[in-house]
mmCIF file with all atom_site columns, C-alpha atoms in Angstrom:
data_model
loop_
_atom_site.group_PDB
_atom_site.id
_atom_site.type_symbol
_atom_site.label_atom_id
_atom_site.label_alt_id
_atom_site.label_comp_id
_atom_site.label_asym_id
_atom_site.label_entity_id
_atom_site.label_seq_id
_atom_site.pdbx_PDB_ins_code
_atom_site.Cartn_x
_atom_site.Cartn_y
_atom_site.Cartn_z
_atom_site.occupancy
_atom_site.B_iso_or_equiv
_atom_site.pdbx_formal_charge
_atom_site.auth_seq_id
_atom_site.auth_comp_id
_atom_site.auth_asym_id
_atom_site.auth_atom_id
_atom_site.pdbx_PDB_model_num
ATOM 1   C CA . UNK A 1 1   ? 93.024  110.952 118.834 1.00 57.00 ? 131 UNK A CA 1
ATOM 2   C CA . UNK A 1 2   ? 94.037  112.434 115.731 1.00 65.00 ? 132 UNK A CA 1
ATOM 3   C CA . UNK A 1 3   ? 91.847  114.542 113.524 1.00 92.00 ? 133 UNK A CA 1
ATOM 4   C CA . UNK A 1 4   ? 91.148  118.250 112.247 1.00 96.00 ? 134 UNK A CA 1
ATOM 5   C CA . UNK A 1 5   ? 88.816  120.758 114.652 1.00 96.00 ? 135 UNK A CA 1
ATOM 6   C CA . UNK A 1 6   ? 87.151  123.827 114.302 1.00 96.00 ? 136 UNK A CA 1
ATOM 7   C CA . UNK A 1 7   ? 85.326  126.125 116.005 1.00 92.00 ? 137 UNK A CA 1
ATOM 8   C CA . UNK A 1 8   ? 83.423  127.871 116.569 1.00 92.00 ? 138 UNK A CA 1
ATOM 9   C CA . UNK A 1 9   ? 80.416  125.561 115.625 1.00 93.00 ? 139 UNK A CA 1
ATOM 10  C CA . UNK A 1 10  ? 78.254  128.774 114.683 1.00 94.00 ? 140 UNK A CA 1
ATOM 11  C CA . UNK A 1 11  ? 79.950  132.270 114.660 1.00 93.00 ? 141 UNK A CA 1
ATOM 12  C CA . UNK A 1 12  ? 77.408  135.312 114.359 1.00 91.00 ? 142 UNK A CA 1
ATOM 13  C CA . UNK A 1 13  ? 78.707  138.326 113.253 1.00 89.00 ? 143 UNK A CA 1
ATOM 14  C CA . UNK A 1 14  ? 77.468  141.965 113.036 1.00 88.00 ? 144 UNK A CA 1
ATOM 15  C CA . UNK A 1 15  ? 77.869  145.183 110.555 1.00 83.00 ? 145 UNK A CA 1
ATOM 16  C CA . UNK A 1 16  ? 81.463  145.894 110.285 1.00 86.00 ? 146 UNK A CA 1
ATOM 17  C CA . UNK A 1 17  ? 83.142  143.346 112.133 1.00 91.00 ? 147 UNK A CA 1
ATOM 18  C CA . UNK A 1 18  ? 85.808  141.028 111.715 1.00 94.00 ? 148 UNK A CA 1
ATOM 19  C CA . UNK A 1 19  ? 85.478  137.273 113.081 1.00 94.00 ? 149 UNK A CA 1
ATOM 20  C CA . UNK A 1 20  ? 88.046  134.859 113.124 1.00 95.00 ? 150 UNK A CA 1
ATOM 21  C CA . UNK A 1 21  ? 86.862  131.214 112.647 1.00 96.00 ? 151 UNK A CA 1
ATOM 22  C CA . UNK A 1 22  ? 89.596  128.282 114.355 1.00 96.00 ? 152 UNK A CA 1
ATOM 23  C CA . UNK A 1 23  ? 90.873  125.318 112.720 1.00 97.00 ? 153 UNK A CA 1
ATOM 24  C CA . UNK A 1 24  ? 93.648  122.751 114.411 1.00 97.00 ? 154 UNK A CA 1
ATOM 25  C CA . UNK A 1 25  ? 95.149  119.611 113.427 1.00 96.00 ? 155 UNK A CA 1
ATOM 26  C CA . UNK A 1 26  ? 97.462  117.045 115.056 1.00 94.00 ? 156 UNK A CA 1
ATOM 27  C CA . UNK A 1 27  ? 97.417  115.050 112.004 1.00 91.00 ? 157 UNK A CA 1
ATOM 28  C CA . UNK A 1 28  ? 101.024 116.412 111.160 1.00 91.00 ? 158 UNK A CA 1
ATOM 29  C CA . UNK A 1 29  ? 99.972  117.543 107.849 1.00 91.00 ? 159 UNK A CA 1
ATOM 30  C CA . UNK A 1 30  ? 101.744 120.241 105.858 1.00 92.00 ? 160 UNK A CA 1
ATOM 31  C CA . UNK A 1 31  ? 98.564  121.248 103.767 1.00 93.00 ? 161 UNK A CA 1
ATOM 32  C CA . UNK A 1 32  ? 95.926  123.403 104.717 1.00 95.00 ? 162 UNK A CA 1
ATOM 33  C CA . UNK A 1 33  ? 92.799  124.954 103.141 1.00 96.00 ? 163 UNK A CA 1
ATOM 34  C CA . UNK A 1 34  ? 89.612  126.764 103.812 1.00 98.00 ? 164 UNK A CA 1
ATOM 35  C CA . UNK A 1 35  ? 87.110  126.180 101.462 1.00 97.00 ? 165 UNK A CA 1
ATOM 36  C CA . UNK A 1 36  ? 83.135  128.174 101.585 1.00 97.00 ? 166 UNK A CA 1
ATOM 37  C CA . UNK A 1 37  ? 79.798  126.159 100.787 1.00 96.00 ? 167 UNK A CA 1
ATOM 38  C CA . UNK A 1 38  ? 76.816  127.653 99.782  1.00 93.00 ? 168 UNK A CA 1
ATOM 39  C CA . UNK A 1 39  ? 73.454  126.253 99.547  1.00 85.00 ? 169 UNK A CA 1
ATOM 40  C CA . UNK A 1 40  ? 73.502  124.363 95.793  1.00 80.00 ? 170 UNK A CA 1
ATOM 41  C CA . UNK A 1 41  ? 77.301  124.649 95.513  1.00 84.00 ? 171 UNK A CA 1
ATOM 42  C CA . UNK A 1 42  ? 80.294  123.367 95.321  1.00 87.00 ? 172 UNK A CA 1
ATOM 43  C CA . UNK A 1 43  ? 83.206  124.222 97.636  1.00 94.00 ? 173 UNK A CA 1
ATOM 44  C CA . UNK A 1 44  ? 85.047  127.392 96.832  1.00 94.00 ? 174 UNK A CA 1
ATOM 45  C CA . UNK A 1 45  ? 88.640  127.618 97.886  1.00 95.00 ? 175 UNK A CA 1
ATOM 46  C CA . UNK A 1 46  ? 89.451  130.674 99.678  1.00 97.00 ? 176 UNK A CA 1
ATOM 47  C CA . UNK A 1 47  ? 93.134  130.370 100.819 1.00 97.00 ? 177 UNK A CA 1
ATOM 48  C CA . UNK A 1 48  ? 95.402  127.704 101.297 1.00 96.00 ? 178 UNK A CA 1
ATOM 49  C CA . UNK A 1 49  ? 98.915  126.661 102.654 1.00 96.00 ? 179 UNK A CA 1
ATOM 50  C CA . UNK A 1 50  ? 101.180 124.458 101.742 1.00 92.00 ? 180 UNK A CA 1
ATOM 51  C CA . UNK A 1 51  ? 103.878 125.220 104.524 1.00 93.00 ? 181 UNK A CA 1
ATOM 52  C CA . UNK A 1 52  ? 104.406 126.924 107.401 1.00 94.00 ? 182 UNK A CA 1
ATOM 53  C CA . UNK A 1 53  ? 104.489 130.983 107.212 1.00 95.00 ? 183 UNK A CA 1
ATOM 54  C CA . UNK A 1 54  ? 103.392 130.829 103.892 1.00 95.00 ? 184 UNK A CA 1
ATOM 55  C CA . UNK A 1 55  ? 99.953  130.719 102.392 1.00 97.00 ? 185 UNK A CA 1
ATOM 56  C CA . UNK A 1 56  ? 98.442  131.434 98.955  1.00 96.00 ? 186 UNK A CA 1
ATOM 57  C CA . UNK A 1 57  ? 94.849  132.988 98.049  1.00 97.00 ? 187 UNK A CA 1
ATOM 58  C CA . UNK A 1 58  ? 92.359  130.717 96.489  1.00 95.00 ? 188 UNK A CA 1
ATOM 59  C CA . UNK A 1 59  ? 89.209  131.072 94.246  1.00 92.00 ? 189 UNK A CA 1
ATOM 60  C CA . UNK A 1 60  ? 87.563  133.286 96.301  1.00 96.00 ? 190 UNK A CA 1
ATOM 61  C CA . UNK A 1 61  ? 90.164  135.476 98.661  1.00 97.00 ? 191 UNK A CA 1
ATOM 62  C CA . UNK A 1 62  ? 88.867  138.957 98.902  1.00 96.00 ? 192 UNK A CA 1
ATOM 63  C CA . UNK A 1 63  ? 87.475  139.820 101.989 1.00 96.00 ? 193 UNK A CA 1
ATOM 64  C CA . UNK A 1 64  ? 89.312  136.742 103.833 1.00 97.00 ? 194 UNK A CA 1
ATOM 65  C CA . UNK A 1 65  ? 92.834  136.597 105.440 1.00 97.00 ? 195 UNK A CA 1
ATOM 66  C CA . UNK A 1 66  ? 95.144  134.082 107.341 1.00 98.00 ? 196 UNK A CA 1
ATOM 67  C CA . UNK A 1 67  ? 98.086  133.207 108.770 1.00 97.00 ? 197 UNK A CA 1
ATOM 68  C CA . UNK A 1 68  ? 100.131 130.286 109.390 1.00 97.00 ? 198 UNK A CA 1
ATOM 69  C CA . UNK A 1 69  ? 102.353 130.675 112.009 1.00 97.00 ? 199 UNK A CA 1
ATOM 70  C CA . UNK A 1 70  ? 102.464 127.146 113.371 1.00 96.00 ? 200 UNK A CA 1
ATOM 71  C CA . UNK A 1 71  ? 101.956 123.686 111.719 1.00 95.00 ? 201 UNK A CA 1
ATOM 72  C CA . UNK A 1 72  ? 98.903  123.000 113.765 1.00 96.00 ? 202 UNK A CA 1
ATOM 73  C CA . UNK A 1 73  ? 97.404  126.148 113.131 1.00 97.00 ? 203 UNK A CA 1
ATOM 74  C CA . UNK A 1 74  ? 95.654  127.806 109.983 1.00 98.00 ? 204 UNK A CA 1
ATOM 75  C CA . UNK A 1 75  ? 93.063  130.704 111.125 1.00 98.00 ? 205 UNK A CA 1
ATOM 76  C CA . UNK A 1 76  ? 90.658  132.445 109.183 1.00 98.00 ? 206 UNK A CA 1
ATOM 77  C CA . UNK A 1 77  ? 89.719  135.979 109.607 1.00 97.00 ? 207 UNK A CA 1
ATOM 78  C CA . UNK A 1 78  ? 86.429  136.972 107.521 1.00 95.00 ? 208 UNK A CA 1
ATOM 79  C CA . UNK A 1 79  ? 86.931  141.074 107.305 1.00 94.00 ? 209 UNK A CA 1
ATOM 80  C CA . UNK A 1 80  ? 84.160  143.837 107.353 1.00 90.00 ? 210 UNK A CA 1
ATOM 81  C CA . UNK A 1 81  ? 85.120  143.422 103.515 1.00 89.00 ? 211 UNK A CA 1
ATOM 82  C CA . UNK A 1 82  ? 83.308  140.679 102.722 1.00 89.00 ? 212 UNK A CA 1
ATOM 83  C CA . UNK A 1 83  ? 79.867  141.878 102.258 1.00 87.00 ? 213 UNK A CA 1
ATOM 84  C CA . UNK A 1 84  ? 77.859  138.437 101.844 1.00 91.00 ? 214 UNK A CA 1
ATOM 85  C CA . UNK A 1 85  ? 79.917  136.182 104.749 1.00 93.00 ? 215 UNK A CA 1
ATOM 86  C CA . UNK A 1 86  ? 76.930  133.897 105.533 1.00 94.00 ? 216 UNK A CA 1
ATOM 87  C CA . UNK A 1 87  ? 77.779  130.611 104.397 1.00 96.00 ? 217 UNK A CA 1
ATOM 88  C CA . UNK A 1 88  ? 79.522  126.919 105.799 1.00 97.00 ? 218 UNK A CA 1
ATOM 89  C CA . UNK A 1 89  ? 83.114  127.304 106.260 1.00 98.00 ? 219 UNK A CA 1
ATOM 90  C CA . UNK A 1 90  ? 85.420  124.336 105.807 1.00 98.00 ? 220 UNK A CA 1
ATOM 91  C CA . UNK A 1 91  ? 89.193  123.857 107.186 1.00 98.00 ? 221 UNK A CA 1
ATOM 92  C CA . UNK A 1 92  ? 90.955  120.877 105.376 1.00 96.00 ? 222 UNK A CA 1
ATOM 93  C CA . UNK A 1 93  ? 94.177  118.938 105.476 1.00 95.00 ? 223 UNK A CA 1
ATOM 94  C CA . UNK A 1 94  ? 95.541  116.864 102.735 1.00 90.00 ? 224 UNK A CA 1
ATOM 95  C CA . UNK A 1 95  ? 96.605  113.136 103.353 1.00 77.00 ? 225 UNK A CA 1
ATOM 96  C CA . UNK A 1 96  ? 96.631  109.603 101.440 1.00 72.00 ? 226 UNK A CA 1
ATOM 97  C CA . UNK A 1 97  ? 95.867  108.456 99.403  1.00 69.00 ? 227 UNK A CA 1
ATOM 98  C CA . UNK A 1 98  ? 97.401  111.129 96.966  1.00 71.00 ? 228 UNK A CA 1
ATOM 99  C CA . UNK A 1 99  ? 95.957  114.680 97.911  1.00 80.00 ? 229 UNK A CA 1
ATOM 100 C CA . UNK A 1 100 ? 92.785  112.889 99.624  1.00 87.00 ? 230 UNK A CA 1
ATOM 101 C CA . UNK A 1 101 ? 91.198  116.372 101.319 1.00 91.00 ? 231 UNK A CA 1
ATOM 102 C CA . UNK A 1 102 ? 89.781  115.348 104.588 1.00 92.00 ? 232 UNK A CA 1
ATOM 103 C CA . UNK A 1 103 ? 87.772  118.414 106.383 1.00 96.00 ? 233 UNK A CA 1
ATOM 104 C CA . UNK A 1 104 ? 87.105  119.690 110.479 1.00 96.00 ? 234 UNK A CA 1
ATOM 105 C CA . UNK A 1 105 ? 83.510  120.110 111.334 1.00 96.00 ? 235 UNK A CA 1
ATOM 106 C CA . UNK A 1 106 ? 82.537  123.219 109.702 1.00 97.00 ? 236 UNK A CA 1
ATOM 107 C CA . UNK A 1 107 ? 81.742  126.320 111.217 1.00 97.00 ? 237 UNK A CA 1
ATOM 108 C CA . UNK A 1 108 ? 78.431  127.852 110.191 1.00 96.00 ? 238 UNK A CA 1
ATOM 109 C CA . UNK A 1 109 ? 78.836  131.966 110.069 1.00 95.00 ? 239 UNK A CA 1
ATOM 110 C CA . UNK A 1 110 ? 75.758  133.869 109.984 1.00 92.00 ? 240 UNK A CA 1
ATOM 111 C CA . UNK A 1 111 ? 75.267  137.618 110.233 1.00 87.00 ? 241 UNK A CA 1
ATOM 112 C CA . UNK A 1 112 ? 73.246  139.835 112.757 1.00 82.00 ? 242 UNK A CA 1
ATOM 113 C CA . UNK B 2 1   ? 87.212  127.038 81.700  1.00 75.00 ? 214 UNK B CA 1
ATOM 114 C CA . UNK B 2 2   ? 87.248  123.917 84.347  1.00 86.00 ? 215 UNK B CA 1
ATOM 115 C CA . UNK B 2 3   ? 83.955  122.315 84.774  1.00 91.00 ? 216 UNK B CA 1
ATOM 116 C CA . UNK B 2 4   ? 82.412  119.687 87.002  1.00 96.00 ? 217 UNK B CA 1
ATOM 117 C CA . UNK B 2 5   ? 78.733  118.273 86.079  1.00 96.00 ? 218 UNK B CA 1
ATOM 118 C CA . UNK B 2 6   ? 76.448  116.303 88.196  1.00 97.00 ? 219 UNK B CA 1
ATOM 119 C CA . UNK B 2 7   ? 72.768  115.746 88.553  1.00 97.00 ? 220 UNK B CA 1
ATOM 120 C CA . UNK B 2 8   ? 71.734  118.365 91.157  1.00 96.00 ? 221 UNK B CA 1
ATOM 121 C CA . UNK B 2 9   ? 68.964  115.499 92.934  1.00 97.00 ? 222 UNK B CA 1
ATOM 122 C CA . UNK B 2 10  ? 68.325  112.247 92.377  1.00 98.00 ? 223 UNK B CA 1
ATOM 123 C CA . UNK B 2 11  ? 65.656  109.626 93.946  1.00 98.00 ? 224 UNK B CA 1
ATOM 124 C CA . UNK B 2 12  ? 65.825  105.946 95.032  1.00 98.00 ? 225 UNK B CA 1
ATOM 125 C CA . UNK B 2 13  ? 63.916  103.671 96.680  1.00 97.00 ? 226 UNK B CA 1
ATOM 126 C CA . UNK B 2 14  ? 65.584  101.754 99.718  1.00 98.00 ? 227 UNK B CA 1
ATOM 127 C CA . UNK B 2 15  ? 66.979  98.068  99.102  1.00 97.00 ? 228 UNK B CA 1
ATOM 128 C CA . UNK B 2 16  ? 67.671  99.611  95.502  1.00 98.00 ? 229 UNK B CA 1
ATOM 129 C CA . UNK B 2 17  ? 70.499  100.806 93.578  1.00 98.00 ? 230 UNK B CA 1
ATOM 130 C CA . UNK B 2 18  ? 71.410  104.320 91.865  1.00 98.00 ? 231 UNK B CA 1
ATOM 131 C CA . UNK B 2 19  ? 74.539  105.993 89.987  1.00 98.00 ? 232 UNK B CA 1
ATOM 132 C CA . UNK B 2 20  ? 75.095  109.275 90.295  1.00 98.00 ? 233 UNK B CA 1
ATOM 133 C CA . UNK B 2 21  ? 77.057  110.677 87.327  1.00 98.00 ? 234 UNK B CA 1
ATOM 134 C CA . UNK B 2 22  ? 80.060  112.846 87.078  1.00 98.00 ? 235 UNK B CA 1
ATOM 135 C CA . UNK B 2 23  ? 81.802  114.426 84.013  1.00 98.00 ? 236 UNK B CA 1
ATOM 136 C CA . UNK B 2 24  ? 84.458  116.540 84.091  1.00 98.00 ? 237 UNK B CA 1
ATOM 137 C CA . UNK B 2 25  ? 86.613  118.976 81.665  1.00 96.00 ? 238 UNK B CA 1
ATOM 138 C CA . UNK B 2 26  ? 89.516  119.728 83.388  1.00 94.00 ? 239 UNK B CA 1
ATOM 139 C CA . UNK B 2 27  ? 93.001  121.353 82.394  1.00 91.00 ? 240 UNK B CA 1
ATOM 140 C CA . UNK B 2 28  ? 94.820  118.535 82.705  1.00 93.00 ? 241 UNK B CA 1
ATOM 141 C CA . UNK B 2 29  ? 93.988  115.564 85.427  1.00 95.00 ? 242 UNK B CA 1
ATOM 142 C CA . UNK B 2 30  ? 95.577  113.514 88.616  1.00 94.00 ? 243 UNK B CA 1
ATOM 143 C CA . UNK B 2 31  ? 92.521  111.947 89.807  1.00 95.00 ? 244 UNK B CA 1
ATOM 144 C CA . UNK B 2 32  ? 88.935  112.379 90.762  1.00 97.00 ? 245 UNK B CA 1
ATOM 145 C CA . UNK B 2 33  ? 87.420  111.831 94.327  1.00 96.00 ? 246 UNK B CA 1
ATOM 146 C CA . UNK B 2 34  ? 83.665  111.396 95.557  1.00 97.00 ? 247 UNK B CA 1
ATOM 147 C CA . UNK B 2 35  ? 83.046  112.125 99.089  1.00 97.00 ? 248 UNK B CA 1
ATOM 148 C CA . UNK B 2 36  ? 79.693  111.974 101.154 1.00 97.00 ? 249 UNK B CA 1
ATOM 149 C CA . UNK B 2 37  ? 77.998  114.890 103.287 1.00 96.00 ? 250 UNK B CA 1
ATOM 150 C CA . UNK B 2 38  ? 75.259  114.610 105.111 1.00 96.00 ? 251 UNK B CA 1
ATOM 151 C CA . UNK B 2 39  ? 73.190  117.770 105.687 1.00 93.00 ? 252 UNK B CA 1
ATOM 152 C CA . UNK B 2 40  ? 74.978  120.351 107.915 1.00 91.00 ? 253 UNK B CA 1
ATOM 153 C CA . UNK B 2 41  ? 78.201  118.073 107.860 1.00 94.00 ? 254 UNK B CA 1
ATOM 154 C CA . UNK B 2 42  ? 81.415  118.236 106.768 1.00 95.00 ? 255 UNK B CA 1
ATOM 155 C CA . UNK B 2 43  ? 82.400  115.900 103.814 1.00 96.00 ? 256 UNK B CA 1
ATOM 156 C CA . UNK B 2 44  ? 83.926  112.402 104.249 1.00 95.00 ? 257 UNK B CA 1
ATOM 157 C CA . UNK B 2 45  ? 86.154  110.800 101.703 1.00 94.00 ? 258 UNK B CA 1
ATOM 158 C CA . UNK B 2 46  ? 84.325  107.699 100.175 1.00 96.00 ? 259 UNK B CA 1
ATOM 159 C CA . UNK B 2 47  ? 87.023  106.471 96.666  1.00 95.00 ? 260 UNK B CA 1
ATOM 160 C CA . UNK B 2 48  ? 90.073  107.774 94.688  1.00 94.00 ? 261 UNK B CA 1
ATOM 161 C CA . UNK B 2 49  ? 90.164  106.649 91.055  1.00 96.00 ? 262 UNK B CA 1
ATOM 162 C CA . UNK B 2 50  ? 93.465  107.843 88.718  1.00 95.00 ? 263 UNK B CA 1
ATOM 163 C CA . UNK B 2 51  ? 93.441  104.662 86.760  1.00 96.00 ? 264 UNK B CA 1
ATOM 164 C CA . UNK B 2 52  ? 90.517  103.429 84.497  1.00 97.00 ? 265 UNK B CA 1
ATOM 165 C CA . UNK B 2 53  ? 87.853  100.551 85.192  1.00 97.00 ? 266 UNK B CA 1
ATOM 166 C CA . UNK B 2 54  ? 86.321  100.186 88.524  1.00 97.00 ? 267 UNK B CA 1
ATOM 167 C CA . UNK B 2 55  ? 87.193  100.510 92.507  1.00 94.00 ? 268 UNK B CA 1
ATOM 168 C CA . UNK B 2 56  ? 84.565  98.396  94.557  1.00 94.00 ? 269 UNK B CA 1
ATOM 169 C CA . UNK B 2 57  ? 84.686  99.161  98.556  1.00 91.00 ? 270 UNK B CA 1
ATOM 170 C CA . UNK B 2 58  ? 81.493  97.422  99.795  1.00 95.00 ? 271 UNK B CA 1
ATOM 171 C CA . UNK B 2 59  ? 78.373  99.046  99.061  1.00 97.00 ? 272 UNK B CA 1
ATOM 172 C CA . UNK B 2 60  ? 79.816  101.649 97.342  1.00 97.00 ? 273 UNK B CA 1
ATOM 173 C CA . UNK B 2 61  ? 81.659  101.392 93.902  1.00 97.00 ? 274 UNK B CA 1
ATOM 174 C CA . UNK B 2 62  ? 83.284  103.954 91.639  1.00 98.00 ? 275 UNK B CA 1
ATOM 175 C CA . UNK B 2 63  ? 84.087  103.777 87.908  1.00 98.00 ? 276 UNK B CA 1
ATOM 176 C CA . UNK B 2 64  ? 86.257  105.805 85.516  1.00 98.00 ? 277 UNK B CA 1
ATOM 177 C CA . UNK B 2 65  ? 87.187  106.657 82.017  1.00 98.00 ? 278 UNK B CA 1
ATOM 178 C CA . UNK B 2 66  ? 89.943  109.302 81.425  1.00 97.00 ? 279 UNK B CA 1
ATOM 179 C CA . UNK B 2 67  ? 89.685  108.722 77.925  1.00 96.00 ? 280 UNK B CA 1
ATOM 180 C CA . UNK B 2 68  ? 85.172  110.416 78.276  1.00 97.00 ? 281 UNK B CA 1
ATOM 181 C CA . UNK B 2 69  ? 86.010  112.349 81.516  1.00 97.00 ? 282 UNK B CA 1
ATOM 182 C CA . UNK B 2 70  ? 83.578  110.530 82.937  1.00 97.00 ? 283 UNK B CA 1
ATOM 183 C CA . UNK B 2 71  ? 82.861  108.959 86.370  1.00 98.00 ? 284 UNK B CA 1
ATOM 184 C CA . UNK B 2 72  ? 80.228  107.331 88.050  1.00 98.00 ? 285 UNK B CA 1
ATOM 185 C CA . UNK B 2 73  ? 79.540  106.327 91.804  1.00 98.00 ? 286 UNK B CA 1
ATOM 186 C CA . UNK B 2 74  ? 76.982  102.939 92.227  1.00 98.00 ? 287 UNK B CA 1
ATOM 187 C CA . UNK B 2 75  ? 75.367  102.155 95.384  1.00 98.00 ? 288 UNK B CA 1
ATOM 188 C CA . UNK B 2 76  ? 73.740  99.216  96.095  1.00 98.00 ? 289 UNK B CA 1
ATOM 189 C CA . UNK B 2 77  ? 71.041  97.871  98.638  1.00 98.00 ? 290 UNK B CA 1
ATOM 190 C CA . UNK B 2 78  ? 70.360  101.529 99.138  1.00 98.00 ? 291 UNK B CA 1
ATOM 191 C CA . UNK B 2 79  ? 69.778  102.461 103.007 1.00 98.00 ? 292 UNK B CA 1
ATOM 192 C CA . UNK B 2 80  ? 67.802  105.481 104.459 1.00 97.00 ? 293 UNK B CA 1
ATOM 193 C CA . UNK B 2 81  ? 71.192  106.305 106.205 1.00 97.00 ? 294 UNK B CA 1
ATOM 194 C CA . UNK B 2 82  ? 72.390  107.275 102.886 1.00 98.00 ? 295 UNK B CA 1
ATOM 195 C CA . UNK B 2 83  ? 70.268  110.163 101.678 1.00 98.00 ? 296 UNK B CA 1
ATOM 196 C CA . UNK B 2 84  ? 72.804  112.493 101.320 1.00 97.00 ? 297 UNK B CA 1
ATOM 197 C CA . UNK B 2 85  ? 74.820  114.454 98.770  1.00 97.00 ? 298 UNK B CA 1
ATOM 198 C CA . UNK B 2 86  ? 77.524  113.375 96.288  1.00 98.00 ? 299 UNK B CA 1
ATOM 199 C CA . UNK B 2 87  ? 80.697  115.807 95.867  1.00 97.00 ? 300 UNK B CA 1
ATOM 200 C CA . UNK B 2 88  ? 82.763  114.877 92.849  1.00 97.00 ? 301 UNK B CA 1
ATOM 201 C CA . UNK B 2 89  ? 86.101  116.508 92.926  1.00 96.00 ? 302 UNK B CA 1
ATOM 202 C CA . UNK B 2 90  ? 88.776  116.200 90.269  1.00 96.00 ? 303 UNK B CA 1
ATOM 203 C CA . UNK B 2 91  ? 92.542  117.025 90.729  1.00 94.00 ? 304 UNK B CA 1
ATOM 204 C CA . UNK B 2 92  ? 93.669  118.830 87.953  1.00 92.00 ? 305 UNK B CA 1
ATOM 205 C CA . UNK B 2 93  ? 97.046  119.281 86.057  1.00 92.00 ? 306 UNK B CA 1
ATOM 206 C CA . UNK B 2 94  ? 98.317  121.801 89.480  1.00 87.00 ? 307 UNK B CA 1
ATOM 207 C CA . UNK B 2 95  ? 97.411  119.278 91.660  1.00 86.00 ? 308 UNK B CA 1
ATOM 208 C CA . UNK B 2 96  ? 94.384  121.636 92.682  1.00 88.00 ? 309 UNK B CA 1
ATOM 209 C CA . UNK B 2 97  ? 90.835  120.204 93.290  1.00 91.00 ? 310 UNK B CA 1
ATOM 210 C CA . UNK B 2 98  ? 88.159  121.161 91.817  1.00 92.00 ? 311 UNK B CA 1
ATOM 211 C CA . UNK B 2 99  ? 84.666  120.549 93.111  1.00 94.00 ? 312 UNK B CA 1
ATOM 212 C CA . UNK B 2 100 ? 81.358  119.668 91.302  1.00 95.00 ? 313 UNK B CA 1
ATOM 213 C CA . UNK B 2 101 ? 78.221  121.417 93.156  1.00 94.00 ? 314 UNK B CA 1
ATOM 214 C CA . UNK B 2 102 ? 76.891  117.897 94.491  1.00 96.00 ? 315 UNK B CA 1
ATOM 215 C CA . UNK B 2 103 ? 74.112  115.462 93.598  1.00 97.00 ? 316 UNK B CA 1
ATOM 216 C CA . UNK B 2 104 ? 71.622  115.435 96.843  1.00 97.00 ? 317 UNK B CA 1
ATOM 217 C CA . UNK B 2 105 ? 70.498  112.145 96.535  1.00 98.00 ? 318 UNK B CA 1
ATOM 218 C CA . UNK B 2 106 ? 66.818  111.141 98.589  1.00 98.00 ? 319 UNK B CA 1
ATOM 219 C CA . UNK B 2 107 ? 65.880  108.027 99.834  1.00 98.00 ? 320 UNK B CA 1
ATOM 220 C CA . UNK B 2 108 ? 62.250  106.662 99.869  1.00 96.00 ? 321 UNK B CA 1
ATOM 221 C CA . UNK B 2 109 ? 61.010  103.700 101.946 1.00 94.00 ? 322 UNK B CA 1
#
């Protein structure tokens, strides 16, 4: 069964720590993105990557990293930099028709 | 700058029909998008429009002009099922999307 998944489904995080949120796909895509909603807004891009082992910062990139070492794989790690992580965070792929994002779950991050 | 504008809530009565507007100023453009999300969801692709005039997929129907920057999404026989918002994304000269902030749109019995 083909599709995108994150997870956690809610990630709680306290003062100073990092958190890494998942996001698979055996959809065979190339493209990858994680995107941030907040209540009232649009999505922000945060990183994305086009290929494997390579990966470019978004909108909205300080306080975020990731890596791509695998096709399947595109982790996001929200640093003790980011001072205001609470939000939705989505993991997309990019498929037909041309560029049509289609997005995991979510994970909700909140912090203690 | 790049800018996305949509009504941030709209109302409709069931059995009904709405549009929920879109324009868009853009550097350059390779197609806009709407896509559904329910509350606490991810979003889900509804239409792709690049050319001008009018997709029609069931309900739902999507209409563009290049030439205003201007989009609109119609649904008809309105169901409670689709209170929801409205994301209206546009892919721009860089083949980047960029997102309006939604239209929540509420349905009444």
């Amino acid at each position: 069964d083909g599709g995108i998944t994150q997870s956690p489904k809610y990630l709680f995080r306290k003062e100073g720590q990092n958190v890494t949120l998942s996001c698979e796909q055996n959809l065979n895509h190339d493209a990858m993105y994680w995107y941030r909603q907040d209540p009232g807004q649009g999505l922000r891009l945060i990183y994305y990557s086009q290929i494997v082992n390579d990966f470019q910062k978004g909108d909205i990139a300080e306080g975020y990293s990731v890596s791509r070492e695998k096709k399947e794989s595109f982790p996001l790690t929200v640093t003790s930099a980011q001072k205001n992580p609470t939000a939705f965070y989505l993991c997309a792929t990019t498929g037909q028709p041309q560029e049509t994002q289609y997005f995991g779950p979510g994970t909700r991050l909140l912090v203690l | 700058g790049q800018n996305i504008d949509q009504p941030t809530e709209m109302t409709a009565t069931e059995g009904a029909i709405v549009q929920i507007n879109c324009t868009y100023q853009t550097s350059g453009f390779n197609g806009l998008f709407w896509y559904q999300q329910h509350a606490g969801e991810a979003p889900t692709f509804l239409s792709y429009n690049v050319l001008d005039g009018l997709e029609e997929k069931g309900r739902f129907s999507s209409f563009l002009s290049r030439s205003k920057g201007y989009s609109y999404l119609l649904l008809k026989e309105l169901q409670m099922k689709d209170s929801a918002s409205y994301l209206c994304a546009v892919l721009d000269s860089n083949y980047q999307l960029i997102w309006g902030a939604g239209t929540k749109l509420i349905i009444k019995p």
